[in-house]
Amino acid sequence: MNSNSRVEIAVGLFLVLGLAAFGWLALRLGEVSWLTGGTTYTLYAEFENVAGIKTGSEVQIAGVAVGAVAELRLNDAGKAVAAFKLNKSVQVPKDSIASVKSQGIIGDKFIRILPGGDMVNYQPGETIVDTESSLDIESLISKFALGGVK
């Protein structure tokens, strides 16, 4: 074998290893459940108003990020439904409350879950029934400024 053949073989092996590593990384980041066993599960919550929440917004319990908002949509009743992925290690009791909160006065919005004390937990795919919607600052200011007139 001459030196050109060795270089071509080395480059070929490097390319194959690089593509294999890229494929593995793509599958891990995409959370392919049959490969990784899935590290998250999905819960839903219905809100009257989710102003400021976006896909990717944090879900927090006790100030600790435990998940992220995966999807926002409207249901048939005209309510906003937020789907969020939570770490599998986090269990949410049935009497928990999900609320839309803000980091500071004008900070980013996030969903806070206030855990209850129930012994039964939500299962993947279930909907949290106790929710508190986003506070609409504009309507509060207009009510105050205009004396309650909308």
PDB file of C-alpha atoms in Angstrom:
ATOM      1  CA  MET A   1       0.000   0.000   0.000  1.00  0.00           C
ATOM      2  CA  ASN A   2       1.311   3.417  -0.874  1.00  0.00           C
ATOM      3  CA  SER A   3       0.942   6.555   1.225  1.00  0.00           C
ATOM      4  CA  ASN A   4      -1.963   7.928  -0.866  1.00  0.00           C
ATOM      5  CA  SER A   5      -4.043   4.809  -0.134  1.00  0.00           C
ATOM      6  CA  ARG A   6      -3.368   5.118   3.597  1.00  0.00           C
ATOM      7  CA  VAL A   7      -4.422   8.766   3.589  1.00  0.00           C
ATOM      8  CA  GLU A   8      -7.615   7.926   1.668  1.00  0.00           C
ATOM      9  CA  ILE A   9      -8.465   5.109   4.089  1.00  0.00           C
ATOM     10  CA  ALA A  10      -7.817   7.349   7.116  1.00  0.00           C
ATOM     11  CA  VAL A  11      -9.991  10.141   5.664  1.00  0.00           C
ATOM     12  CA  GLY A  12     -12.723   7.610   4.851  1.00  0.00           C
ATOM     13  CA  LEU A  13     -12.696   6.188   8.392  1.00  0.00           C
ATOM     14  CA  PHE A  14     -12.730   9.690   9.872  1.00  0.00           C
ATOM     15  CA  LEU A  15     -15.718  10.592   7.681  1.00  0.00           C
ATOM     16  CA  VAL A  16     -17.646   7.434   8.621  1.00  0.00           C
ATOM     17  CA  LEU A  17     -16.957   7.970  12.341  1.00  0.00           C
ATOM     18  CA  GLY A  18     -18.001  11.624  12.062  1.00  0.00           C
ATOM     19  CA  LEU A  19     -21.271  10.727  10.337  1.00  0.00           C
ATOM     20  CA  ALA A  20     -21.979   8.012  12.927  1.00  0.00           C
ATOM     21  CA  ALA A  21     -21.351  10.494  15.765  1.00  0.00           C
ATOM     22  CA  PHE A  22     -23.588  13.074  14.102  1.00  0.00           C
ATOM     23  CA  GLY A  23     -26.379  10.494  13.690  1.00  0.00           C
ATOM     24  CA  TRP A  24     -26.099   9.393  17.315  1.00  0.00           C
ATOM     25  CA  LEU A  25     -26.214  13.025  18.499  1.00  0.00           C
ATOM     26  CA  ALA A  26     -29.262  13.770  16.347  1.00  0.00           C
ATOM     27  CA  LEU A  27     -31.108  10.758  17.796  1.00  0.00           C
ATOM     28  CA  ARG A  28     -30.187  11.691  21.386  1.00  0.00           C
ATOM     29  CA  LEU A  29     -31.221  15.339  21.040  1.00  0.00           C
ATOM     30  CA  GLY A  30     -34.415  14.341  19.238  1.00  0.00           C
ATOM     31  CA  GLU A  31     -35.274  12.030  22.141  1.00  0.00           C
ATOM     32  CA  VAL A  32     -36.091   9.025  20.012  1.00  0.00           C
ATOM     33  CA  SER A  33     -37.924   7.016  22.650  1.00  0.00           C
ATOM     34  CA  TRP A  34     -36.885   3.556  21.434  1.00  0.00           C
ATOM     35  CA  LEU A  35     -33.233   4.601  21.663  1.00  0.00           C
ATOM     36  CA  THR A  36     -33.076   6.713  24.810  1.00  0.00           C
ATOM     37  CA  GLY A  37     -36.031   5.376  26.733  1.00  0.00           C
ATOM     38  CA  GLY A  38     -37.381   8.953  26.745  1.00  0.00           C
ATOM     39  CA  THR A  39     -36.291  11.354  29.453  1.00  0.00           C
ATOM     40  CA  THR A  40     -39.475  13.436  29.467  1.00  0.00           C
ATOM     41  CA  TYR A  41     -43.230  13.048  29.515  1.00  0.00           C
ATOM     42  CA  THR A  42     -46.014  15.392  28.399  1.00  0.00           C
ATOM     43  CA  LEU A  43     -48.700  17.045  30.528  1.00  0.00           C
ATOM     44  CA  TYR A  44     -51.344  19.513  29.379  1.00  0.00           C
ATOM     45  CA  ALA A  45     -53.026  22.482  31.036  1.00  0.00           C
ATOM     46  CA  GLU A  46     -55.965  24.667  29.937  1.00  0.00           C
ATOM     47  CA  PHE A  47     -55.739  28.414  30.517  1.00  0.00           C
ATOM     48  CA  GLU A  48     -58.023  31.379  29.800  1.00  0.00           C
ATOM     49  CA  ASN A  49     -54.980  33.444  28.793  1.00  0.00           C
ATOM     50  CA  VAL A  50     -51.363  32.471  28.132  1.00  0.00           C
ATOM     51  CA  ALA A  51     -50.126  35.875  26.966  1.00  0.00           C
ATOM     52  CA  GLY A  52     -46.329  35.938  26.911  1.00  0.00           C
ATOM     53  CA  ILE A  53     -45.846  32.160  26.949  1.00  0.00           C
ATOM     54  CA  LYS A  54     -44.029  30.774  23.916  1.00  0.00           C
ATOM     55  CA  THR A  55     -42.896  27.365  22.783  1.00  0.00           C
ATOM     56  CA  GLY A  56     -39.720  26.734  24.761  1.00  0.00           C
ATOM     57  CA  SER A  57     -40.773  28.773  27.816  1.00  0.00           C
ATOM     58  CA  GLU A  58     -39.672  27.206  31.096  1.00  0.00           C
ATOM     59  CA  VAL A  59     -41.831  25.140  33.412  1.00  0.00           C
ATOM     60  CA  GLN A  60     -40.722  25.570  37.027  1.00  0.00           C
ATOM     61  CA  ILE A  61     -41.409  23.977  40.376  1.00  0.00           C
ATOM     62  CA  ALA A  62     -40.076  25.871  43.406  1.00  0.00           C
ATOM     63  CA  GLY A  63     -37.995  28.064  41.085  1.00  0.00           C
ATOM     64  CA  VAL A  64     -36.243  25.096  39.473  1.00  0.00           C
ATOM     65  CA  ALA A  65     -36.658  24.479  35.729  1.00  0.00           C
ATOM     66  CA  VAL A  66     -38.173  21.000  35.338  1.00  0.00           C
ATOM     67  CA  GLY A  67     -39.377  21.204  31.752  1.00  0.00           C
ATOM     68  CA  ALA A  68     -40.399  23.380  28.837  1.00  0.00           C
ATOM     69  CA  VAL A  69     -43.516  24.316  26.898  1.00  0.00           C
ATOM     70  CA  ALA A  70     -43.689  22.121  23.792  1.00  0.00           C
ATOM     71  CA  GLU A  71     -46.867  23.401  22.129  1.00  0.00           C
ATOM     72  CA  LEU A  72     -49.603  26.032  22.442  1.00  0.00           C
ATOM     73  CA  ARG A  73     -53.000  25.673  20.760  1.00  0.00           C
ATOM     74  CA  LEU A  74     -56.684  26.534  21.129  1.00  0.00           C
ATOM     75  CA  ASN A  75     -59.212  23.868  22.044  1.00  0.00           C
ATOM     76  CA  ASP A  76     -62.831  23.665  20.854  1.00  0.00           C
ATOM     77  CA  ALA A  77     -64.011  25.780  23.816  1.00  0.00           C
ATOM     78  CA  GLY A  78     -61.647  28.625  22.848  1.00  0.00           C
ATOM     79  CA  LYS A  79     -59.256  28.071  25.742  1.00  0.00           C
ATOM     80  CA  ALA A  80     -55.491  27.973  25.370  1.00  0.00           C
ATOM     81  CA  VAL A  81     -53.975  24.535  25.862  1.00  0.00           C
ATOM     82  CA  ALA A  82     -50.307  24.359  26.796  1.00  0.00           C
ATOM     83  CA  ALA A  83     -48.482  21.080  26.327  1.00  0.00           C
ATOM     84  CA  PHE A  84     -45.284  20.849  28.305  1.00  0.00           C
ATOM     85  CA  LYS A  85     -42.596  18.235  28.612  1.00  0.00           C
ATOM     86  CA  LEU A  86     -41.418  17.483  32.133  1.00  0.00           C
ATOM     87  CA  ASN A  87     -38.411  15.483  33.281  1.00  0.00           C
ATOM     88  CA  LYS A  88     -39.442  11.917  34.101  1.00  0.00           C
ATOM     89  CA  SER A  89     -37.965  12.297  37.579  1.00  0.00           C
ATOM     90  CA  VAL A  90     -40.587  14.986  38.381  1.00  0.00           C
ATOM     91  CA  GLN A  91     -43.982  13.795  39.614  1.00  0.00           C
ATOM     92  CA  VAL A  92     -46.932  16.202  39.720  1.00  0.00           C
ATOM     93  CA  PRO A  93     -49.658  15.466  42.315  1.00  0.00           C
ATOM     94  CA  LYS A  94     -53.301  15.618  41.136  1.00  0.00           C
ATOM     95  CA  ASP A  95     -54.125  18.668  43.270  1.00  0.00           C
ATOM     96  CA  SER A  96     -51.293  20.805  41.825  1.00  0.00           C
ATOM     97  CA  ILE A  97     -51.906  24.251  40.316  1.00  0.00           C
ATOM     98  CA  ALA A  98     -50.326  25.447  37.058  1.00  0.00           C
ATOM     99  CA  SER A  99     -50.063  29.210  36.664  1.00  0.00           C
ATOM    100  CA  VAL A 100     -48.546  31.671  34.215  1.00  0.00           C
ATOM    101  CA  LYS A 101     -45.975  33.831  35.994  1.00  0.00           C
ATOM    102  CA  SER A 102     -43.427  36.484  35.073  1.00  0.00           C
ATOM    103  CA  GLN A 103     -39.746  36.844  36.000  1.00  0.00           C
ATOM    104  CA  GLY A 104     -39.880  40.271  37.641  1.00  0.00           C
ATOM    105  CA  ILE A 105     -42.064  43.115  36.377  1.00  0.00           C
ATOM    106  CA  ILE A 106     -41.326  42.856  32.663  1.00  0.00           C
ATOM    107  CA  GLY A 107     -39.393  39.607  32.534  1.00  0.00           C
ATOM    108  CA  ASP A 108     -39.973  36.440  30.555  1.00  0.00           C
ATOM    109  CA  LYS A 109     -43.120  34.465  31.233  1.00  0.00           C
ATOM    110  CA  PHE A 110     -43.013  30.887  32.471  1.00  0.00           C
ATOM    111  CA  ILE A 111     -45.374  28.256  33.815  1.00  0.00           C
ATOM    112  CA  ARG A 112     -45.096  27.602  37.538  1.00  0.00           C
ATOM    113  CA  ILE A 113     -46.445  24.380  38.970  1.00  0.00           C
ATOM    114  CA  LEU A 114     -47.370  24.613  42.626  1.00  0.00           C
ATOM    115  CA  PRO A 115     -47.354  20.986  43.810  1.00  0.00           C
ATOM    116  CA  GLY A 116     -50.200  19.762  45.974  1.00  0.00           C
ATOM    117  CA  GLY A 117     -50.140  17.064  48.603  1.00  0.00           C
ATOM    118  CA  ASP A 118     -52.186  14.372  46.851  1.00  0.00           C
ATOM    119  CA  MET A 119     -50.728  10.871  46.843  1.00  0.00           C
ATOM    120  CA  VAL A 120     -51.938  10.261  43.259  1.00  0.00           C
ATOM    121  CA  ASN A 121     -49.859  11.836  40.473  1.00  0.00           C
ATOM    122  CA  TYR A 122     -50.751  12.956  36.962  1.00  0.00           C
ATOM    123  CA  GLN A 123     -49.927  10.366  34.325  1.00  0.00           C
ATOM    124  CA  PRO A 124     -48.373  11.246  30.929  1.00  0.00           C
ATOM    125  CA  GLY A 125     -50.925  12.831  28.609  1.00  0.00           C
ATOM    126  CA  GLU A 126     -53.299  14.013  31.355  1.00  0.00           C
ATOM    127  CA  THR A 127     -54.500  17.615  31.765  1.00  0.00           C
ATOM    128  CA  ILE A 128     -53.909  19.731  34.865  1.00  0.00           C
ATOM    129  CA  VAL A 129     -57.330  21.079  35.809  1.00  0.00           C
ATOM    130  CA  ASP A 130     -56.418  23.788  38.341  1.00  0.00           C
ATOM    131  CA  THR A 131     -54.831  26.702  36.476  1.00  0.00           C
ATOM    132  CA  GLU A 132     -54.269  30.439  36.877  1.00  0.00           C
ATOM    133  CA  SER A 133     -54.027  32.481  33.693  1.00  0.00           C
ATOM    134  CA  SER A 134     -51.674  35.287  32.789  1.00  0.00           C
ATOM    135  CA  LEU A 135     -52.337  38.671  34.355  1.00  0.00           C
ATOM    136  CA  ASP A 136     -53.224  41.233  31.684  1.00  0.00           C
ATOM    137  CA  ILE A 137     -51.405  44.404  32.793  1.00  0.00           C
ATOM    138  CA  GLU A 138     -52.850  46.556  29.974  1.00  0.00           C
ATOM    139  CA  SER A 139     -56.436  45.895  31.032  1.00  0.00           C
ATOM    140  CA  LEU A 140     -55.569  46.611  34.669  1.00  0.00           C
ATOM    141  CA  ILE A 141     -53.949  49.935  33.743  1.00  0.00           C
ATOM    142  CA  SER A 142     -56.856  50.922  31.501  1.00  0.00           C
ATOM    143  CA  LYS A 143     -59.367  50.068  34.243  1.00  0.00           C
ATOM    144  CA  PHE A 144     -57.428  52.160  36.720  1.00  0.00           C
ATOM    145  CA  ALA A 145     -56.848  55.075  34.341  1.00  0.00           C
ATOM    146  CA  LEU A 146     -60.400  55.141  33.006  1.00  0.00           C
ATOM    147  CA  GLY A 147     -62.153  54.390  36.271  1.00  0.00           C
ATOM    148  CA  GLY A 148     -63.266  50.887  35.381  1.00  0.00           C
ATOM    149  CA  VAL A 149     -64.540  51.646  31.856  1.00  0.00           C
ATOM    150  CA  LYS A 150     -63.436  49.136  29.231  1.00  0.00           C
TER     151      LYS A 150
END
